[in-house]
mmCIF file of C-alpha atoms in Angstrom:
data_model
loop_
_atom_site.group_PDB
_atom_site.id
_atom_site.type_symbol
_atom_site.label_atom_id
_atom_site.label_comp_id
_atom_site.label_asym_id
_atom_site.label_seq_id
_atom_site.Cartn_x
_atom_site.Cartn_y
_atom_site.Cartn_z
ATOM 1 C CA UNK A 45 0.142 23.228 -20.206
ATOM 2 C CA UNK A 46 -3.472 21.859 -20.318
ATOM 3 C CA UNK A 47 -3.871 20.966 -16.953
ATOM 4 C CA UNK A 48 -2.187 24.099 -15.862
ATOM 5 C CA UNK A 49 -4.234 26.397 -17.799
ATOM 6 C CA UNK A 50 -7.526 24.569 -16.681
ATOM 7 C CA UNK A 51 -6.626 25.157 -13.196
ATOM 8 C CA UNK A 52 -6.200 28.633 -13.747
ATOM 9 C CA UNK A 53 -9.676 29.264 -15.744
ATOM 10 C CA UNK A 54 -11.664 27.555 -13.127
ATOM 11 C CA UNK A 55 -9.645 29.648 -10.236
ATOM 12 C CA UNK A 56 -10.824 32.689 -12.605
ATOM 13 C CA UNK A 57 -14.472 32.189 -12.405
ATOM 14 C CA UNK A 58 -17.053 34.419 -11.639
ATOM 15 C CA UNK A 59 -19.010 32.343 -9.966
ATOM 16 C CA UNK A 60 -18.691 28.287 -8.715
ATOM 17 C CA UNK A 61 -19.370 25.042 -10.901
ATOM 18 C CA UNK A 62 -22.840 24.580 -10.157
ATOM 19 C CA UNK A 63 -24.102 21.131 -9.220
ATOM 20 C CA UNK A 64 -25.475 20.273 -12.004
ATOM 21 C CA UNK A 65 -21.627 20.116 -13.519
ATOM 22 C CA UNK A 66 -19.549 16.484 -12.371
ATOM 23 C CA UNK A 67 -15.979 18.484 -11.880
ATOM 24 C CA UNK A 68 -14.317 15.840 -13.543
ATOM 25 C CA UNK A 69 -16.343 16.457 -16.516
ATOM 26 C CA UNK A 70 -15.609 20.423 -16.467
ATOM 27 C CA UNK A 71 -12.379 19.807 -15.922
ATOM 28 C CA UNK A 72 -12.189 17.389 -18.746
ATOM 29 C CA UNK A 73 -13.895 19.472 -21.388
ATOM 30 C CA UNK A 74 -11.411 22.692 -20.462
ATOM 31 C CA UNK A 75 -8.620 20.082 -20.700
ATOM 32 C CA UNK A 76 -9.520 18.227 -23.754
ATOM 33 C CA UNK A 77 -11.834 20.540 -25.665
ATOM 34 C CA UNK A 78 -10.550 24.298 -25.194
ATOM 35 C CA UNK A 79 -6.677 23.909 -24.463
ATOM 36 C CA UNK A 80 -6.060 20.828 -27.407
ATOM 37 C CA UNK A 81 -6.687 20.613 -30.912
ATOM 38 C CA UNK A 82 -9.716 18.688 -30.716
ATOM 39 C CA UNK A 83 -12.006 21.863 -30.253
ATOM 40 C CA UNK A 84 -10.758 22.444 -34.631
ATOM 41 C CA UNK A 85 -11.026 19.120 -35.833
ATOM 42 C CA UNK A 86 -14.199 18.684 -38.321
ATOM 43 C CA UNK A 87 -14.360 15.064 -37.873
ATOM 44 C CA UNK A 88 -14.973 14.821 -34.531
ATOM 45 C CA UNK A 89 -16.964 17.525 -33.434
ATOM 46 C CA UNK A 90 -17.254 18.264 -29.778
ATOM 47 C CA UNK A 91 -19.853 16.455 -27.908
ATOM 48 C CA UNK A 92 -23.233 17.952 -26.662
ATOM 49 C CA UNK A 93 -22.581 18.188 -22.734
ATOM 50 C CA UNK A 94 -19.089 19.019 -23.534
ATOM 51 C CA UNK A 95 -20.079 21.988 -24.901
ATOM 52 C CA UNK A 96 -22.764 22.770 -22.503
ATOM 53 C CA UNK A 97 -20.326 23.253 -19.586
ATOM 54 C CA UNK A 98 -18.070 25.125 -22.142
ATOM 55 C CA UNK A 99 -20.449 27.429 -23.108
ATOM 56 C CA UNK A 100 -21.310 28.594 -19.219
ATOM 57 C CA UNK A 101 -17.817 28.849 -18.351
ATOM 58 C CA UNK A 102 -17.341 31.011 -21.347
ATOM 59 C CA UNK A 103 -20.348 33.320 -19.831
ATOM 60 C CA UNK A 104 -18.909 33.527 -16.247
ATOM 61 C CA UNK A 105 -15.408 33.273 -17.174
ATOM 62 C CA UNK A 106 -13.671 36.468 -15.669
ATOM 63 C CA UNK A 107 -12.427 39.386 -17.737
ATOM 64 C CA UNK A 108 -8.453 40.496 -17.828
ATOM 65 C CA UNK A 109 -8.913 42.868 -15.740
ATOM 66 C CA UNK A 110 -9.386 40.139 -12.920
ATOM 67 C CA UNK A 111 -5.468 40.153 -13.120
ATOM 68 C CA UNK A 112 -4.716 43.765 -11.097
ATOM 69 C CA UNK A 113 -6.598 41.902 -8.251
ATOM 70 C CA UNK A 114 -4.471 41.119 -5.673
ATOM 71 C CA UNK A 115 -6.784 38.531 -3.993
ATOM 72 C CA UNK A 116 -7.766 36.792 -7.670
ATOM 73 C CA UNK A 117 -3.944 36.167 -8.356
ATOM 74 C CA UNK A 118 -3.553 34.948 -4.708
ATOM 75 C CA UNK A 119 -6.013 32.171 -6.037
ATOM 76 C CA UNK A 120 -4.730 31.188 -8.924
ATOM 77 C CA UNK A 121 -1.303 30.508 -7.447
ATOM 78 C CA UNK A 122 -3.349 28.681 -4.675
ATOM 79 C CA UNK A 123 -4.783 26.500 -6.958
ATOM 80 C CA UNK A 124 -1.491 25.910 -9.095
ATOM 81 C CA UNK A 125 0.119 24.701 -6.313
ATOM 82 C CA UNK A 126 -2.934 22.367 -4.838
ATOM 83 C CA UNK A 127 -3.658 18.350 -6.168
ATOM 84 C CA UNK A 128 -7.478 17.931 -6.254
ATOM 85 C CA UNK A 129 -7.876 16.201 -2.962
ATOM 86 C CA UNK A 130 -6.781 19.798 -1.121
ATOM 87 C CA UNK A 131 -3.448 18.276 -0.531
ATOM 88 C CA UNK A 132 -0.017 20.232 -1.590
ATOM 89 C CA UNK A 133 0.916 19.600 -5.051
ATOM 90 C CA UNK A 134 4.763 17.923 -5.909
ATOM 91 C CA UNK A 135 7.221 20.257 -5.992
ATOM 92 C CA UNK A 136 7.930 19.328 -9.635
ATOM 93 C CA UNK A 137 4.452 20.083 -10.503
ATOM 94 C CA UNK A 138 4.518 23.298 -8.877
ATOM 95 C CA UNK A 139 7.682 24.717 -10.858
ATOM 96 C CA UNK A 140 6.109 23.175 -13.972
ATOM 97 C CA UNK A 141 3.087 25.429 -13.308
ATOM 98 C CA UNK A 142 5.400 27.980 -12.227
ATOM 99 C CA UNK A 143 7.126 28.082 -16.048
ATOM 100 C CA UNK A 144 4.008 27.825 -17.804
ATOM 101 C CA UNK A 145 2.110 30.721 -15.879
ATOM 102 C CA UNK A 146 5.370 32.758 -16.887
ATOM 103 C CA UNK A 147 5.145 31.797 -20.510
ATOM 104 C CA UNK A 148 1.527 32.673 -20.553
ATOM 105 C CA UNK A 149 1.959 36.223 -18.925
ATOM 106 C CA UNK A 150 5.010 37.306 -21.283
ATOM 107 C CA UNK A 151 2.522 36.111 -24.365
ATOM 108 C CA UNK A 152 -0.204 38.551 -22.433
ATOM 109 C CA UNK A 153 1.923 41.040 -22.023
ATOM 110 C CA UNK A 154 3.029 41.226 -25.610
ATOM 111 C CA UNK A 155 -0.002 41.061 -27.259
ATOM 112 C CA UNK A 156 -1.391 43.791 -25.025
ATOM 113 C CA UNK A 157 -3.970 42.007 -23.161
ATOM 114 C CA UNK A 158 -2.273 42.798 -19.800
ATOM 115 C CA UNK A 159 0.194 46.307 -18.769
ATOM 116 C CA UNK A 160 2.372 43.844 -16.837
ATOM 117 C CA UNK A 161 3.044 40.403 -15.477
ATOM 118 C CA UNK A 162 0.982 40.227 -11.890
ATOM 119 C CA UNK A 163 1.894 37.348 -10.705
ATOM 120 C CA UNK A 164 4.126 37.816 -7.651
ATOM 121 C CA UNK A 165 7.963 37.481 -8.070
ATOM 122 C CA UNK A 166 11.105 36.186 -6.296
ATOM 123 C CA UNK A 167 10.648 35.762 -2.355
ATOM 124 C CA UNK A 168 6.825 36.784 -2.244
ATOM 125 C CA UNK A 169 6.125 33.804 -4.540
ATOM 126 C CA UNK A 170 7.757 30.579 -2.163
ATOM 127 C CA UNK A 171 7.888 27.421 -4.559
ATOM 128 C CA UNK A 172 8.659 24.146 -2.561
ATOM 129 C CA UNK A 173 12.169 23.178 -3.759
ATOM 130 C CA UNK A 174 12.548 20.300 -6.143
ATOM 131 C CA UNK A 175 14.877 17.547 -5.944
ATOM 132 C CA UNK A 176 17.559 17.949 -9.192
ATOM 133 C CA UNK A 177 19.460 14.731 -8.502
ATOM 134 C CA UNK A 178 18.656 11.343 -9.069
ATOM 135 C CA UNK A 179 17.498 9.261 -6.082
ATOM 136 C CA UNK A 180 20.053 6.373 -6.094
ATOM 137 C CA UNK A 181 17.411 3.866 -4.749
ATOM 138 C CA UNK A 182 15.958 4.103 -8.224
ATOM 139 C CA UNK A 183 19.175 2.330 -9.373
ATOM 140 C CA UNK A 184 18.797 -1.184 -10.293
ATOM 141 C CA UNK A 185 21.508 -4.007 -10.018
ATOM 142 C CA UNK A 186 23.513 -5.699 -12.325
ATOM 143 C CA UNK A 187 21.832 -8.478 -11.629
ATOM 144 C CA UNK A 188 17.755 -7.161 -11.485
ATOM 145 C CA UNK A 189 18.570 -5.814 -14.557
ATOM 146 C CA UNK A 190 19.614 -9.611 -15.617
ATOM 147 C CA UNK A 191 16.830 -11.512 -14.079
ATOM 148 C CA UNK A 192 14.397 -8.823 -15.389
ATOM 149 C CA UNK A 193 15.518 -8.952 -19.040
ATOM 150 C CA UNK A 194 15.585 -13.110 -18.701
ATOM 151 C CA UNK A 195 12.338 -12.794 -17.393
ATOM 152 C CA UNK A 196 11.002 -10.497 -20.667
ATOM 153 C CA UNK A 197 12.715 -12.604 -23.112
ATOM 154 C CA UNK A 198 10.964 -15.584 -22.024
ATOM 155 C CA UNK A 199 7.487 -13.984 -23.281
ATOM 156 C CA UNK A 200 5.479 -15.756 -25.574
ATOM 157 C CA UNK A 201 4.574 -12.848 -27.980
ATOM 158 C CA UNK A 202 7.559 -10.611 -28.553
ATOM 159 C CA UNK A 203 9.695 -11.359 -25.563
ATOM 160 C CA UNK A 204 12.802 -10.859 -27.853
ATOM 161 C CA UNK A 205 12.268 -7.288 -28.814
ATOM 162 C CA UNK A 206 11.282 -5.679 -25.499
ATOM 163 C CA UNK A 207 14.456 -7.245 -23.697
ATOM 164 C CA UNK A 208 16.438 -6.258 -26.644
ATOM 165 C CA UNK A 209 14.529 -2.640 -26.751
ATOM 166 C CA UNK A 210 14.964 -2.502 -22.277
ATOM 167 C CA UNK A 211 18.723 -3.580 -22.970
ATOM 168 C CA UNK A 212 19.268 -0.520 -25.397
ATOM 169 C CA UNK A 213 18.261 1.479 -22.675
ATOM 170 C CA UNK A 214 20.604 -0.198 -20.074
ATOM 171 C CA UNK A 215 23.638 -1.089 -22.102
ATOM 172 C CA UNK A 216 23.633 2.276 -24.660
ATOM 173 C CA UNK A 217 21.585 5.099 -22.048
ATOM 174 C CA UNK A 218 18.936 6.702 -24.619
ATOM 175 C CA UNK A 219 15.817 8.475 -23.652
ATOM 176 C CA UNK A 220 12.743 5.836 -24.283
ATOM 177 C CA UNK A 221 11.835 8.368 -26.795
ATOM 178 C CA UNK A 222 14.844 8.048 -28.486
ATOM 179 C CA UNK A 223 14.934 4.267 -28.800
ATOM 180 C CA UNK A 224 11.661 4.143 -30.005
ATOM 181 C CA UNK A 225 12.277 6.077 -33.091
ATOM 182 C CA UNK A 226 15.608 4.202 -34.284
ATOM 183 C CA UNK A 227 15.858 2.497 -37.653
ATOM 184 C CA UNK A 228 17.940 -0.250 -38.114
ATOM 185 C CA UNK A 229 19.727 1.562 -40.398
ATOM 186 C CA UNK A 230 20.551 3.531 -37.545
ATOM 187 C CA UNK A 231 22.534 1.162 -35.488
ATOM 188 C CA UNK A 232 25.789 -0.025 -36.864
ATOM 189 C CA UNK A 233 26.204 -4.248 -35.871
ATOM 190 C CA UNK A 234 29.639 -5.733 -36.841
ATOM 191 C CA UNK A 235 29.261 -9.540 -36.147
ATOM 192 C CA UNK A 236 31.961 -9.162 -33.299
ATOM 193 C CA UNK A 237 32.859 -6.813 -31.392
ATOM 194 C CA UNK A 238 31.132 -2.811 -30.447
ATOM 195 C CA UNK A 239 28.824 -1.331 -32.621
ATOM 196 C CA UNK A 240 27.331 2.106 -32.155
ATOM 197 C CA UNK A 241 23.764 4.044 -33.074
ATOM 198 C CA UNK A 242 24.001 7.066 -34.802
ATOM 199 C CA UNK A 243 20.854 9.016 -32.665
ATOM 200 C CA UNK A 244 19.198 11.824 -34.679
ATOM 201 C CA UNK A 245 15.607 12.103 -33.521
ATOM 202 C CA UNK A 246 13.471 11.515 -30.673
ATOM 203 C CA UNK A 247 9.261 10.634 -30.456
ATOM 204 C CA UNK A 248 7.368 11.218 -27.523
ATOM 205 C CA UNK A 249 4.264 10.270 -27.108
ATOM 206 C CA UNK A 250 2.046 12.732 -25.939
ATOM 207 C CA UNK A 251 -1.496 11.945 -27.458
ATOM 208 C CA UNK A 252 -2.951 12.284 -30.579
ATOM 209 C CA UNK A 253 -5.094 15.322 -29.265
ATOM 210 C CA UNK A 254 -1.525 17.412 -28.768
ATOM 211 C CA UNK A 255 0.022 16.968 -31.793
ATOM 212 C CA UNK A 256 -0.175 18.985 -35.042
ATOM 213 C CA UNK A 257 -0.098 16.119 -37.084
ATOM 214 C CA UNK A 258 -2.809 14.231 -34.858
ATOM 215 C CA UNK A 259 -0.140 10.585 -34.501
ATOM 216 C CA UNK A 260 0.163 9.687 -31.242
ATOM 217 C CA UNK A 261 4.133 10.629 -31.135
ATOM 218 C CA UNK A 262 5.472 13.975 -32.122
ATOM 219 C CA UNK A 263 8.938 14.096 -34.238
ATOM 220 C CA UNK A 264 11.062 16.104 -32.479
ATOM 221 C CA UNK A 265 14.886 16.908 -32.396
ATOM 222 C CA UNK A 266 17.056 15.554 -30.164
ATOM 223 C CA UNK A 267 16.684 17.178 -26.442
ATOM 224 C CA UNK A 268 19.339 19.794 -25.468
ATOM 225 C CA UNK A 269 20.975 20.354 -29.214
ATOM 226 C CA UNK A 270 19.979 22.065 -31.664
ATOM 227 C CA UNK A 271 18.010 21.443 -35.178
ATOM 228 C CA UNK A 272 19.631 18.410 -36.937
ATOM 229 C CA UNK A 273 21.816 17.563 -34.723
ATOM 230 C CA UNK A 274 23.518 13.636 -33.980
ATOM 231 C CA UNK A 275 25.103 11.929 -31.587
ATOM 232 C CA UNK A 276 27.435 8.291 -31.491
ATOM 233 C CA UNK A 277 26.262 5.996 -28.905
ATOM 234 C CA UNK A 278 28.823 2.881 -28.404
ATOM 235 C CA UNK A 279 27.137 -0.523 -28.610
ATOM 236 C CA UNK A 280 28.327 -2.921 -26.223
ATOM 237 C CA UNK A 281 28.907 -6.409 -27.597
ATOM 238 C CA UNK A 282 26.425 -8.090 -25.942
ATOM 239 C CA UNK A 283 23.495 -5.787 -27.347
ATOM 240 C CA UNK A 284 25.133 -6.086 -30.983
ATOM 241 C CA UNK A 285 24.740 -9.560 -30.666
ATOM 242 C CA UNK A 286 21.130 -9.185 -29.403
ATOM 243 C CA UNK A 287 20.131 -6.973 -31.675
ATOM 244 C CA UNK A 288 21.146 -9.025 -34.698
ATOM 245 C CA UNK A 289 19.775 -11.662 -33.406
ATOM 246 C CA UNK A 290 16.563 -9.719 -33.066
ATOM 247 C CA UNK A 291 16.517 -8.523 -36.088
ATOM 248 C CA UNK A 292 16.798 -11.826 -37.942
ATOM 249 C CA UNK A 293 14.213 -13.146 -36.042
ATOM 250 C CA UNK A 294 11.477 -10.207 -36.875
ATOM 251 C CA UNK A 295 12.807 -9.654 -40.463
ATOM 252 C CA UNK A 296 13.647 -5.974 -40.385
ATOM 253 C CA UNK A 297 14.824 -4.066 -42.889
ATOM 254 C CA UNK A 298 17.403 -1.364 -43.120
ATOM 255 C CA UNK A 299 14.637 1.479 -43.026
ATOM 256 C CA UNK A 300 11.881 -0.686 -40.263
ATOM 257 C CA UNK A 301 11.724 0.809 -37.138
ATOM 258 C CA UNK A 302 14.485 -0.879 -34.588
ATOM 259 C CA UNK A 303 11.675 -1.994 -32.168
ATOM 260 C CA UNK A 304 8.077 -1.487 -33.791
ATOM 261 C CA UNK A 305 5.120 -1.959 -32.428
ATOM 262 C CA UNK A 306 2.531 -4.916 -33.015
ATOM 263 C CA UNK A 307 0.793 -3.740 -35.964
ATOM 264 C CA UNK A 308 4.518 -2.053 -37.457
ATOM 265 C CA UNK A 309 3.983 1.229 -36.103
ATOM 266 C CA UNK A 310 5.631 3.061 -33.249
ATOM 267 C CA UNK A 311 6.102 1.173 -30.172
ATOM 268 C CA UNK A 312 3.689 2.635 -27.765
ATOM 269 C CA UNK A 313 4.918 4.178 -24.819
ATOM 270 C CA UNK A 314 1.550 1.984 -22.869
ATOM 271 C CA UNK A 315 2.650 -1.430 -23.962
ATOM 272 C CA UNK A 316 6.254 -1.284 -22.960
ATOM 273 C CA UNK A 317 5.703 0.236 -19.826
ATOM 274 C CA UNK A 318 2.713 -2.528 -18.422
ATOM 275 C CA UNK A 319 6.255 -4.889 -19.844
ATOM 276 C CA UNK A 320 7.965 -3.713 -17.279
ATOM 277 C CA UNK A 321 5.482 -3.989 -14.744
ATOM 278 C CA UNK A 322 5.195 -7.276 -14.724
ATOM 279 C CA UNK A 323 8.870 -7.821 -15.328
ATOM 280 C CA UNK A 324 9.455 -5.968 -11.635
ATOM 281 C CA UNK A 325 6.695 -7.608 -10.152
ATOM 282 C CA UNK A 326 7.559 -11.091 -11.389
ATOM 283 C CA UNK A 327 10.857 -10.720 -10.522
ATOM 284 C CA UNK A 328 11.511 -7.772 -7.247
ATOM 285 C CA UNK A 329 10.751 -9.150 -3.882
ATOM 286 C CA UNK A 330 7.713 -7.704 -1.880
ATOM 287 C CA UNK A 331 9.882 -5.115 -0.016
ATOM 288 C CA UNK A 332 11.977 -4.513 -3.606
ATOM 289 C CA UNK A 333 8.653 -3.605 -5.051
ATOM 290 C CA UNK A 334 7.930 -1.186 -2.278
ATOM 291 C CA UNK A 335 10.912 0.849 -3.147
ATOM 292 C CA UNK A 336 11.651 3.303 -6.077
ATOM 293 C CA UNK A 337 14.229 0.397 -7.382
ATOM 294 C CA UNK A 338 13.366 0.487 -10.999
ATOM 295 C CA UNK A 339 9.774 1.967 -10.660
ATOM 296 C CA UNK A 340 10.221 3.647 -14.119
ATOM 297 C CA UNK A 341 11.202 2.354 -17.243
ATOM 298 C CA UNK A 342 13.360 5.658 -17.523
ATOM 299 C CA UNK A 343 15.642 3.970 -14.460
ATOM 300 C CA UNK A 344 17.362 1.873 -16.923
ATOM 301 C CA UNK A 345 18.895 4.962 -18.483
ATOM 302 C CA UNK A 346 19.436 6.277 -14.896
ATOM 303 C CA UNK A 347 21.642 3.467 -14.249
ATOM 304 C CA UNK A 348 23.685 3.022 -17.360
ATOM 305 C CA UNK A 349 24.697 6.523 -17.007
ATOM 306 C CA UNK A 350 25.969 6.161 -13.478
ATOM 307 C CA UNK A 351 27.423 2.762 -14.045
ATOM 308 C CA UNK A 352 29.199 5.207 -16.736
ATOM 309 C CA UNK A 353 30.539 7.613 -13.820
ATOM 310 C CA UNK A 354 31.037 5.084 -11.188
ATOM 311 C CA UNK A 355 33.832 3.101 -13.733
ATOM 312 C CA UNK A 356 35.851 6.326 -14.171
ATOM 313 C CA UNK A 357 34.359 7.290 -18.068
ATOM 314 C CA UNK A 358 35.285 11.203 -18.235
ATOM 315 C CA UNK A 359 32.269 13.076 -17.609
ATOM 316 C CA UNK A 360 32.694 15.054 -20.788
ATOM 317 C CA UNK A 361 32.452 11.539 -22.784
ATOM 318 C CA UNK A 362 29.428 10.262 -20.494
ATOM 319 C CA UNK A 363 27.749 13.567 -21.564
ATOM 320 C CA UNK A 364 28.258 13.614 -25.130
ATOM 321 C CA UNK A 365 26.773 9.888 -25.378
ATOM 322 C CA UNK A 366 24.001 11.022 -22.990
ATOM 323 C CA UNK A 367 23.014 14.021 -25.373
ATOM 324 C CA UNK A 368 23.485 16.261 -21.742
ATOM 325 C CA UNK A 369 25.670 18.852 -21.011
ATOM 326 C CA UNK A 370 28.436 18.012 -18.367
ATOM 327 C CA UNK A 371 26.862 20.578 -15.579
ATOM 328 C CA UNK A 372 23.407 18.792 -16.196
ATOM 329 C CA UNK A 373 24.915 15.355 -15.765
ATOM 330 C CA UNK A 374 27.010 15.900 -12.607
ATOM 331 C CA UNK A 375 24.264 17.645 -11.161
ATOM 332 C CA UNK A 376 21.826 14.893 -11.860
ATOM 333 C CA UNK A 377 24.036 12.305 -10.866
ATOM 334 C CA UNK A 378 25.786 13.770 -7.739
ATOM 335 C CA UNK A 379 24.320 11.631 -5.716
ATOM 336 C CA UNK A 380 25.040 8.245 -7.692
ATOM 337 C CA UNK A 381 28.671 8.327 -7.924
ATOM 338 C CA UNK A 382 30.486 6.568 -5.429
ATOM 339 C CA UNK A 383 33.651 5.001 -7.548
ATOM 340 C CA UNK A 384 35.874 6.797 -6.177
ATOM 341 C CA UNK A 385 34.356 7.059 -2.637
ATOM 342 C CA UNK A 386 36.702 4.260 -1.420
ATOM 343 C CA UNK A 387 39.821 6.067 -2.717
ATOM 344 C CA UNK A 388 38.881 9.430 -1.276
ATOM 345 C CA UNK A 389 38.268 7.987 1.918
ATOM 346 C CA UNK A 390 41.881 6.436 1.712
ATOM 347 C CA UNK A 391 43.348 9.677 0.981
ATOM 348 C CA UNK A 392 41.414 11.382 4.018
ATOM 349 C CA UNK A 393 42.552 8.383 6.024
ATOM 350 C CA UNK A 394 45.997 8.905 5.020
ATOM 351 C CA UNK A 395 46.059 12.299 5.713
ATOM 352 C CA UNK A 396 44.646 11.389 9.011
ATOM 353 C CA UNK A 397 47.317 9.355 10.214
ATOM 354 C CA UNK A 398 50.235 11.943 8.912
ATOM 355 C CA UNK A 399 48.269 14.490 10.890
ATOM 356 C CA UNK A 400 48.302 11.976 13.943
ATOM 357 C CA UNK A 401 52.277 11.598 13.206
ATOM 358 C CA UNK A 402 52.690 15.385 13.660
ATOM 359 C CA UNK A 403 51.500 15.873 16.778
#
């Protein structure tokens, strides 16, 4: 919302940056200063050339009435939908913007400060389209997904807990957000067989400068469901048993967090994700690495949940332990499943020859 909004103010101006101004800089004060909670906190007050620049974009900054200009809105949605280098903006940035700008004119249009919404509507407004389903080259193999876990375990300093924290994302599917904020209390760890997590929050980590609180993670519920809710997540055995094992080694108690960080806090969002870096570098060929195969971290979650469809698990079950609806999963996931591909190809076969017979 930051990034969209700073867009938008500098598109508003009456007049350009001057050259005394670095853009970055501009952009960083708007960003950081005006549109986050740093601009109220008393302890850290904002810096001198911060609030130089802030102070002349307050003076040219446009009035509302800049809105019932036809060419002034044609520039703000040119400059939502444009990266910084003059080049076309993602699609998925471009809807993001897209939802924000429409949050921000209902909020205008409620408190008065504009008669209507004038940003342009349906066909008159073209947003590129954006890709809904997963991109099955991000899938990773049973057996990356092996060689990569080996490959963390064997760290020196914590190897243990980020394969066992990467496995929880393979073997049960939760959000990283969601993994990062279980207890051990949380996860349920016979001594054989499947054990299960009982998921009922998740912790983003969005920056200490977003939050209320001011921690770098924000509690939240889980995604999708509504205040409170929980959801069972099955435990395979070989995570049980690597999860006790983990557990042991590090001490935790029922109320630690399942995977903390260094210094016992959350584990940050930075660290694990330079882990798995280095875990696809180490381990991907030079072509593999060139690929989306297992770019993001969130890919293990990706392909536990269409290893889920591909074996013939009901949707509706694959859902529920996803925390999605059924619509959202299928839809995501359309172009992952591929279990049944050799049946249906059978049956069309089949059909084929009977057809053949007929004639």
């Amino acid at each position: 919302m930051a990034k969209a909004l700073t867009a938008t103010t500098i598109a508003l101006l009456r007049k350009p940056v001057p050259e005394q101004f670095d853009p970055v800089q501009v952009r960083r004060a708007l960003r950081e200063y005006t549109f986050s909670n740093r601009r109220n906190d008393p302890d850290k007050p904002v810096p001198e050339d911060m609030r130089t620049i802030l102070d002349w974009v307050k003076r040219n900054s446009s009035p509302m009435s800049a809105w019932e200009r036809t060419e002034v809105v044609d520039k703000v949605v040119a400059a939502l939908g444009t990266r910084l280098d003059g080049k076309a903006a993602a699609a998925s940035s471009v809807k993001r913007n897209d939802r924000i700008m429409n949050l921000v004119m209902i909020y205008a249009v409620r408190r008065g400060y504009l008669q209507r919404d004038p940003l342009p509507k349906g066909r008159s407004r073209t947003s590129p389209k954006v890709a809904e389903s997963v991109d099955k080259r991000r899938l990773l193999s049973r057996d990356h997904v092996a060689a990569m876990l080996d490959w963390i375990g064997g760290r020196p300093r914590r190897g243990s807990l980020y394969r066992a924290f990467f496995a929880t994302l393979y073997h049960a599917g939760l959000r990283p957000e969601e993994a990062v904020a279980l207890r051990v209390g949380d996860a349920t760890l016979p001594e054989t067989g499947w054990g299960q997590f009982l998921v009922h929050e998740a912790q983003p980590e969005v920056g200490s400068q977003w939050t209320d609180t001011r921690t770098v993670h924000e509690r939240r519920w889980l995604k999708g469901r509504g205040e409170g809710d929980t959801r069972i997540v099955p435990i395979r055995p070989v995570l049980v048993r690597m999860l006790r094992a983990m557990i042991k080694e590090y001490k935790l108690g029922e109320g630690d967090l399942l995977f903390p960080g260094e210094k016992g806090g959350m584990l940050a969002g930075s660290v694990f994700r330079r882990v798995w870096v280095k875990a696809r570098e180490a381990v991907l060929s030079e072509r593999e690495q060139k690929t989306p195969t297992g770019k993001r971290v969130y890919d293990l979650r990706h392909t536990c949940l269409a290893t889920w469809l591909n074996r013939g698990t009901p949707p509706a079950q694959v859902a529920e332990w996803a925390g999605n609806s059924v619509q959202v999963l299928l839809g995501t996931y359309a172009r992952c499943i591929d279990g049944y591909v050799v049946g249906i190809l059978k049956n069309l076969e089949d059909d084929e020859d009977r057809q053949s017979d007929v004639t």
